[in-house]
């Protein structure tokens, strides 16, 4: 997660509601970390499946699930950047949204 120049990572709702940026960032990071830990468990299970000789179709199904979970974690992480950009009300907004869009296009 990349903070904005002000170092904040918060949604427009958080800005309006006066939620401290560190609280929003903490919640957001916790969500992403939890997702990654679940994915880590999926990958360990995949290794066990391969090592135990499970059918390729079973392994492929679980790989697909792990890949989709990783995509969701990535998009959740990027949501912080986009929400942060939208919350900014100056000329920097468009540059930040464009930057976030480029990252999504590159890695999605």
N, CA, C and O atoms as a DFTB+ gen file, in Angstrom:
432 C
 N C O
     1  1       0.826      -1.166       0.000
     2  2       0.000       0.000       0.000
     3  2       0.872       1.231       0.000
     4  3       1.798       1.337       0.804
     5  1       0.591       2.163      -0.889
     6  2       1.366       3.379      -0.930
     7  2       0.534       4.518      -0.353
     8  3      -0.588       4.755      -0.800
     9  1       1.076       5.224       0.636
    10  2       0.343       6.365       1.162
    11  2       0.427       7.542       0.203
    12  3       1.330       7.596      -0.632
    13  1      -0.491       8.475       0.309
    14  2      -0.447       9.693      -0.479
    15  2       0.654      10.572       0.077
    16  3       1.234      10.242       1.111
    17  1       0.962      11.691      -0.583
    18  2       1.992      12.576      -0.057
    19  2       1.716      13.013       1.385
    20  3       2.651      13.289       2.135
    21  1       0.457      13.075       1.770
    22  2       0.135      13.462       3.145
    23  2       0.291      12.291       4.105
    24  3       0.208      12.466       5.321
    25  1       0.521      11.070       3.550
    26  2       0.708       9.898       4.386
    27  2      -0.594       9.268       4.837
    28  3      -0.580       8.380       5.689
    29  1      -1.727       9.706       4.286
    30  2      -3.016       9.187       4.712
    31  2      -3.539       8.148       3.743
    32  3      -3.226       8.172       2.552
    33  1      -4.328       7.248       4.260
    34  2      -5.008       6.235       3.464
    35  2      -6.409       6.127       4.029
    36  3      -6.652       5.366       4.967
    37  1      -7.326       6.884       3.462
    38  2      -8.674       6.885       4.019
    39  2      -9.692       7.118       2.923
    40  3      -9.388       7.731       1.899
    41  1     -10.890       6.631       3.138
    42  2     -11.956       6.754       2.162
    43  2     -12.606       8.124       2.258
    44  3     -12.391       8.865       3.217
    45  1     -13.402       8.446       1.249
    46  2     -14.149       9.694       1.285
    47  2     -15.093       9.704       2.482
    48  3     -15.276      10.734       3.130
    49  1     -15.700       8.531       2.774
    50  2     -16.587       8.442       3.929
    51  2     -15.819       8.719       5.216
    52  3     -16.312       9.407       6.110
    53  1     -14.611       8.176       5.298
    54  2     -13.798       8.399       6.495
    55  2     -13.439       9.873       6.626
    56  3     -13.411      10.409       7.733
    57  1     -13.164      10.535       5.496
    58  2     -12.854      11.963       5.540
    59  2     -14.040      12.752       6.058
    60  3     -13.885      13.625       6.912
    61  1     -15.229      12.448       5.543
    62  2     -16.417      13.183       5.953
    63  2     -16.787      12.886       7.395
    64  3     -17.238      13.771       8.121
    65  1     -16.597      11.648       7.808
    66  2     -16.994      11.252       9.147
    67  2     -15.944      11.608      10.196
    68  3     -16.192      11.471      11.394
    69  1     -14.777      12.065       9.752
    70  2     -13.736      12.424      10.691
    71  2     -12.993      11.236      11.266
    72  3     -12.379      11.350      12.326
    73  1     -13.036      10.081      10.581
    74  2     -12.321       8.905      11.046
    75  2     -10.829       9.153      10.907
    76  3     -10.368       9.573       9.846
    77  1     -10.069       8.899      11.965
    78  2      -8.621       9.104      11.857
    79  2      -8.028       8.224      10.768
    80  3      -8.401       7.057      10.650
    81  1      -7.087       8.775       9.947
    82  2      -6.524       7.990       8.859
    83  2      -5.838       6.729       9.339
    84  3      -5.892       5.708       8.654
    85  1      -5.193       6.768      10.496
    86  2      -4.488       5.584      10.975
    87  2      -5.462       4.460      11.300
    88  3      -5.134       3.291      11.097
    89  1      -6.642       4.782      11.794
    90  2      -7.642       3.755      12.098
    91  2      -8.112       3.083      10.820
    92  3      -8.205       1.857      10.759
    93  1      -8.413       3.886       9.788
    94  2      -8.843       3.309       8.514
    95  2      -7.719       2.459       7.933
    96  3      -7.967       1.346       7.469
    97  1      -6.489       2.968       7.950
    98  2      -5.354       2.224       7.411
    99  2      -5.174       0.915       8.163
   100  3      -4.949      -0.131       7.553
   101  1      -5.271       0.970       9.482
   102  2      -5.116      -0.249      10.277
   103  2      -6.158      -1.290       9.899
   104  3      -5.826      -2.464       9.735
   105  1      -7.413      -0.877       9.759
   106  2      -8.483      -1.804       9.387
   107  2      -8.240      -2.374       7.990
   108  3      -8.417      -3.569       7.752
   109  1      -7.837      -1.509       7.086
   110  2      -7.606      -1.910       5.701
   111  2      -6.442      -2.894       5.619
   112  3      -6.543      -3.928       4.960
   113  1      -5.343      -2.570       6.288
   114  2      -4.185      -3.453       6.263
   115  2      -4.502      -4.798       6.912
   116  3      -4.057      -5.843       6.438
   117  1      -5.264      -4.767       7.986
   118  2      -5.645      -6.003       8.665
   119  2      -6.448      -6.899       7.711
   120  3      -6.235      -8.111       7.664
   121  1      -7.365      -6.297       6.957
   122  2      -8.168      -7.061       5.996
   123  2      -7.282      -7.692       4.933
   124  3      -7.440      -8.872       4.620
   125  1      -6.357      -6.925       4.376
   126  2      -5.475      -7.443       3.329
   127  2      -4.579      -8.549       3.890
   128  3      -4.395      -9.582       3.246
   129  1      -4.030      -8.343       5.069
   130  2      -3.170      -9.365       5.684
   131  2      -3.964     -10.645       5.940
   132  3      -3.464     -11.740       5.683
   133  1      -5.187     -10.521       6.442
   134  2      -6.016     -11.710       6.677
   135  2      -6.280     -12.468       5.377
   136  3      -6.238     -13.698       5.348
   137  1      -6.551     -11.728       4.309
   138  2      -6.769     -12.366       3.010
   139  2      -5.513     -13.117       2.564
   140  3      -5.593     -14.246       2.079
   141  1      -4.357     -12.481       2.735
   142  2      -3.102     -13.108       2.319
   143  2      -2.792     -14.351       3.154
   144  3      -2.249     -15.327       2.635
   145  1      -3.129     -14.322       4.426
   146  2      -2.913     -15.497       5.268
   147  2      -3.794     -16.662       4.826
   148  3      -3.362     -17.814       4.840
   149  1      -5.033     -16.357       4.434
   150  2      -5.910     -17.415       3.922
   151  2      -5.342     -17.996       2.622
   152  3      -5.374     -19.207       2.405
   153  1      -4.826     -17.118       1.770
   154  2      -4.226     -17.572       0.515
   155  2      -3.007     -18.442       0.805
   156  3      -2.789     -19.456       0.141
   157  1      -2.220     -18.047       1.789
   158  2      -1.057     -18.843       2.182
   159  2      -1.491     -20.265       2.559
   160  3      -0.838     -21.237       2.179
   161  1      -2.577     -20.381       3.296
   162  2      -3.103     -21.697       3.655
   163  2      -3.551     -22.477       2.433
   164  3      -3.348     -23.689       2.356
   165  1      -4.169     -21.777       1.464
   166  2      -4.597     -22.437       0.235
   167  2      -3.389     -22.971      -0.530
   168  3      -3.432     -24.079      -1.065
   169  1      -2.325     -22.196      -0.583
   170  2      -1.132     -22.613      -1.321
   171  2      -0.470     -23.814      -0.628
   172  3      -0.008     -24.739      -1.296
   173  1      -0.427     -23.797       0.692
   174  2       0.115     -24.962       1.406
   175  2      -0.703     -26.216       1.101
   176  3      -0.143     -27.292       0.894
   177  1      -2.022     -26.072       1.072
   178  2      -2.887     -27.207       0.749
   179  2      -2.647     -27.672      -0.686
   180  3      -2.697     -28.870      -0.964
   181  1      -2.387     -26.734      -1.597
   182  2      -2.084     -27.111      -2.976
   183  2      -0.812     -27.943      -3.051
   184  3      -0.759     -28.937      -3.775
   185  1       0.195     -27.547      -2.318
   186  2       1.452     -28.296      -2.302
   187  2       1.200     -29.720      -1.819
   188  3       1.706     -30.681      -2.398
   189  1       0.420     -29.843      -0.759
   190  2       0.088     -31.172      -0.234
   191  2      -0.675     -32.002      -1.264
   192  3      -0.448     -33.204      -1.398
   193  1      -1.590     -31.341      -1.993
   194  2      -2.355     -32.048      -3.017
   195  2      -1.433     -32.596      -4.106
   196  3      -1.578     -33.740      -4.536
   197  1      -0.491     -31.772      -4.542
   198  2       0.436     -32.201      -5.596
   199  2       1.311     -33.335      -5.087
   200  3       1.496     -34.345      -5.767
   201  1       1.847     -33.160      -3.888
   202  2       2.746     -34.176      -3.326
   203  2       2.039     -35.506      -3.064
   204  3       2.661     -36.567      -3.122
   205  1       0.749     -35.445      -2.780
   206  2       0.018     -36.684      -2.509
   207  2      -0.571     -37.312      -3.772
   208  3      -1.222     -38.355      -3.706
   209  1      -0.340     -36.669      -4.931
   210  2      -0.790     -37.251      -6.191
   211  2      -2.266     -37.094      -6.491
   212  3      -2.838     -37.911      -7.213
   213  1      -2.898     -36.056      -5.951
   214  2      -4.319     -35.821      -6.237
   215  2      -4.529     -35.566      -7.725
   216  3      -3.605     -35.128      -8.410
   217  1      -5.728     -35.832      -8.235
   218  2      -6.017     -35.620      -9.666
   219  2      -5.797     -34.161     -10.094
   220  3      -6.060     -33.224      -9.341
   221  1      -5.313     -34.011     -11.309
   222  2      -5.011     -32.680     -11.847
   223  2      -6.218     -31.749     -11.809
   224  3      -6.071     -30.557     -11.538
   225  1      -7.393     -32.274     -12.073
   226  2      -8.588     -31.427     -12.078
   227  2      -8.864     -30.846     -10.694
   228  3      -9.249     -29.683     -10.571
   229  1      -8.667     -31.656      -9.653
   230  2      -8.848     -31.158      -8.278
   231  2      -7.847     -30.045      -7.977
   232  3      -8.194     -29.016      -7.396
   233  1      -6.609     -30.272      -8.381
   234  2      -5.563     -29.275      -8.137
   235  2      -5.854     -27.999      -8.920
   236  3      -5.712     -26.895      -8.394
   237  1      -6.260     -28.154     -10.176
   238  2      -6.566     -26.988     -11.009
   239  2      -7.692     -26.155     -10.403
   240  3      -7.638     -24.926     -10.426
   241  1      -8.704     -26.816      -9.864
   242  2      -9.819     -26.106      -9.240
   243  2      -9.332     -25.284      -8.049
   244  3      -9.723     -24.128      -7.886
   245  1      -8.483     -25.878      -7.224
   246  2      -7.971     -25.165      -6.056
   247  2      -6.997     -24.050      -6.450
   248  3      -6.943     -23.010      -5.794
   249  1      -6.233     -24.269      -7.517
   250  2      -5.348     -23.207      -8.017
   251  2      -6.169     -22.014      -8.494
   252  3      -5.818     -20.860      -8.246
   253  1      -7.245     -22.308      -9.169
   254  2      -8.121     -21.244      -9.643
   255  2      -8.685     -20.438      -8.471
   256  3      -8.743     -19.210      -8.522
   257  1      -9.093     -21.134      -7.428
   258  2      -9.625     -20.456      -6.243
   259  2      -8.560     -19.576      -5.584
   260  3      -8.844     -18.454      -5.166
   261  1      -7.332     -20.094      -5.495
   262  2      -6.245     -19.315      -4.890
   263  2      -5.920     -18.097      -5.741
   264  3      -5.668     -17.016      -5.209
   265  1      -5.925     -18.263      -7.049
   266  2      -5.645     -17.140      -7.959
   267  2      -6.717     -16.056      -7.824
   268  3      -6.400     -14.867      -7.786
   269  1      -7.967     -16.463      -7.753
   270  2      -9.051     -15.485      -7.596
   271  2      -8.960     -14.786      -6.246
   272  3      -9.221     -13.587      -6.149
   273  1      -8.594     -15.519      -5.214
   274  2      -8.431     -14.909      -3.893
   275  2      -7.308     -13.876      -3.913
   276  3      -7.424     -12.821      -3.289
   277  1      -6.225     -14.174      -4.623
   278  2      -5.118     -13.226      -4.739
   279  2      -5.565     -11.984      -5.491
   280  3      -5.212     -10.867      -5.111
   281  1      -6.337     -12.167      -6.553
   282  2      -6.866     -11.013      -7.289
   283  2      -7.719     -10.135      -6.378
   284  3      -7.608      -8.909      -6.412
   285  1      -8.562     -10.753      -5.571
   286  2      -9.414      -9.987      -4.668
   287  2      -8.593      -9.240      -3.635
   288  3      -8.910      -8.099      -3.301
   289  1      -7.550      -9.861      -3.128
   290  2      -6.679      -9.181      -2.168
   291  2      -5.987      -7.993      -2.830
   292  3      -5.854      -6.930      -2.224
   293  1      -5.550      -8.173      -4.066
   294  2      -4.900      -7.093      -4.809
   295  2      -5.860      -5.926      -5.021
   296  3      -5.505      -4.773      -4.776
   297  1      -7.069      -6.225      -5.475
   298  2      -8.028      -5.159      -5.716
   299  2      -8.428      -4.466      -4.415
   300  3      -8.670      -3.259      -4.408
   301  1      -8.498      -5.206      -3.331
   302  2      -8.807      -4.603      -2.028
   303  2      -7.693      -3.650      -1.608
   304  3      -7.951      -2.566      -1.083
   305  1      -6.453      -4.069      -1.845
   306  2      -5.324      -3.206      -1.522
   307  2      -5.364      -1.930      -2.365
   308  3      -5.118      -0.837      -1.856
   309  1      -5.673      -2.075      -3.640
   310  2      -5.702      -0.919      -4.536
   311  2      -6.881       0.002      -4.242
   312  3      -6.829       1.192      -4.553
   313  1      -7.930      -0.529      -3.654
   314  2      -9.092       0.292      -3.329
   315  2      -8.708       1.445      -2.413
   316  3      -9.256       2.542      -2.526
   317  1      -7.780       1.203      -1.518
   318  2      -7.332       2.254      -0.601
   319  2      -6.771       3.423      -1.385
   320  3      -7.093       4.577      -1.104
   321  1      -5.942       3.132      -2.356
   322  2      -5.334       4.187      -3.161
   323  2      -6.384       4.969      -3.938
   324  3      -6.330       6.196      -4.009
   325  1      -7.340       4.251      -4.519
   326  2      -8.382       4.926      -5.301
   327  2      -9.271       5.774      -4.401
   328  3      -9.575       6.920      -4.731
   329  1      -9.691       5.220      -3.266
   330  2     -10.544       5.982      -2.351
   331  2      -9.820       7.216      -1.843
   332  3     -10.424       8.276      -1.676
   333  1      -8.549       7.078      -1.603
   334  2      -7.740       8.188      -1.143
   335  2      -7.694       9.282      -2.212
   336  3      -7.820      10.467      -1.903
   337  1      -7.516       8.880      -3.447
   338  2      -7.440       9.836      -4.544
   339  2      -8.744      10.600      -4.716
   340  3      -8.740      11.809      -4.945
   341  1      -9.845       9.892      -4.605
   342  2     -11.150      10.527      -4.778
   343  2     -11.429      11.509      -3.644
   344  3     -12.099      12.523      -3.839
   345  1     -10.912      11.202      -2.466
   346  2     -11.142      12.064      -1.315
   347  2     -10.388      13.385      -1.425
   348  3     -10.768      14.362      -0.782
   349  1      -9.338      13.433      -2.219
   350  2      -8.556      14.653      -2.389
   351  2      -9.324      15.577      -3.320
   352  3      -9.884      15.129      -4.320
   353  1      -9.354      16.852      -2.998
   354  2     -10.181      17.770      -3.800
   355  2      -9.361      18.817      -4.538
   356  3      -9.814      19.953      -4.675
   357  1      -8.189      18.480      -5.009
   358  2      -7.390      19.441      -5.757
   359  2      -6.931      18.823      -7.083
   360  3      -7.404      17.754      -7.468
   361  1      -6.013      19.494      -7.775
   362  2      -5.529      19.026      -9.074
   363  2      -4.820      17.684      -8.996
   364  3      -4.686      16.989     -10.003
   365  1      -4.377      17.328      -7.833
   366  2      -3.661      16.070      -7.663
   367  2      -4.588      14.864      -7.820
   368  3      -4.127      13.754      -8.081
   369  1      -5.881      15.082      -7.662
   370  2      -6.851      13.985      -7.728
   371  2      -6.718      13.192      -9.018
   372  3      -6.609      11.967      -8.987
   373  1      -6.725      13.867     -10.127
   374  2      -6.680      13.166     -11.408
   375  2      -5.378      12.405     -11.579
   376  3      -5.383      11.278     -12.074
   377  1      -4.277      12.992     -11.183
   378  2      -2.989      12.296     -11.281
   379  2      -2.993      11.028     -10.436
   380  3      -2.496       9.991     -10.875
   381  1      -3.549      11.101      -9.231
   382  2      -3.585       9.931      -8.348
   383  2      -4.498       8.847      -8.900
   384  3      -4.164       7.663      -8.837
   385  1      -5.648       9.239      -9.440
   386  2      -6.562       8.254     -10.035
   387  2      -5.906       7.614     -11.256
   388  3      -6.012       6.403     -11.448
   389  1      -5.237       8.404     -12.078
   390  2      -4.543       7.857     -13.245
   391  2      -3.438       6.888     -12.814
   392  3      -3.257       5.838     -13.430
   393  1      -2.711       7.236     -11.771
   394  2      -1.644       6.359     -11.264
   395  2      -2.238       5.031     -10.811
   396  3      -1.718       3.964     -11.139
   397  1      -3.322       5.106     -10.060
   398  2      -3.970       3.888      -9.579
   399  2      -4.491       3.052     -10.739
   400  3      -4.382       1.826     -10.724
   401  1      -5.047       3.706     -11.728
   402  2      -5.565       3.004     -12.898
   403  2      -4.447       2.293     -13.651
   404  3      -4.616       1.157     -14.096
   405  1      -3.307       2.961     -13.793
   406  2      -2.164       2.325     -14.461
   407  2      -1.707       1.075     -13.709
   408  3      -1.383       0.059     -14.323
   409  1      -1.685       1.156     -12.389
   410  2      -1.276      -0.003     -11.593
   411  2      -2.269      -1.148     -11.790
   412  3      -1.866      -2.301     -11.952
   413  1      -3.565      -0.831     -11.777
   414  2      -4.587      -1.863     -11.988
   415  2      -4.440      -2.487     -13.371
   416  3      -4.518      -3.708     -13.512
   417  1      -4.229      -1.662     -14.387
   418  2      -4.086      -2.188     -15.746
   419  2      -2.832      -3.054     -15.877
   420  3      -2.845      -4.069     -16.574
   421  1      -1.771      -2.659     -15.218
   422  2      -0.511      -3.384     -15.323
   423  2      -0.566      -4.747     -14.645
   424  3      -0.056      -5.730     -15.180
   425  1      -1.180      -4.806     -13.479
   426  2      -1.122      -6.024     -12.684
   427  2      -2.408      -6.830     -12.636
   428  3      -2.403      -7.954     -12.134
   429  1      -3.507      -6.292     -13.142
   430  2      -4.786      -7.006     -13.061
   431  2      -4.891      -8.066     -14.132
   432  3      -5.901      -8.764     -14.213
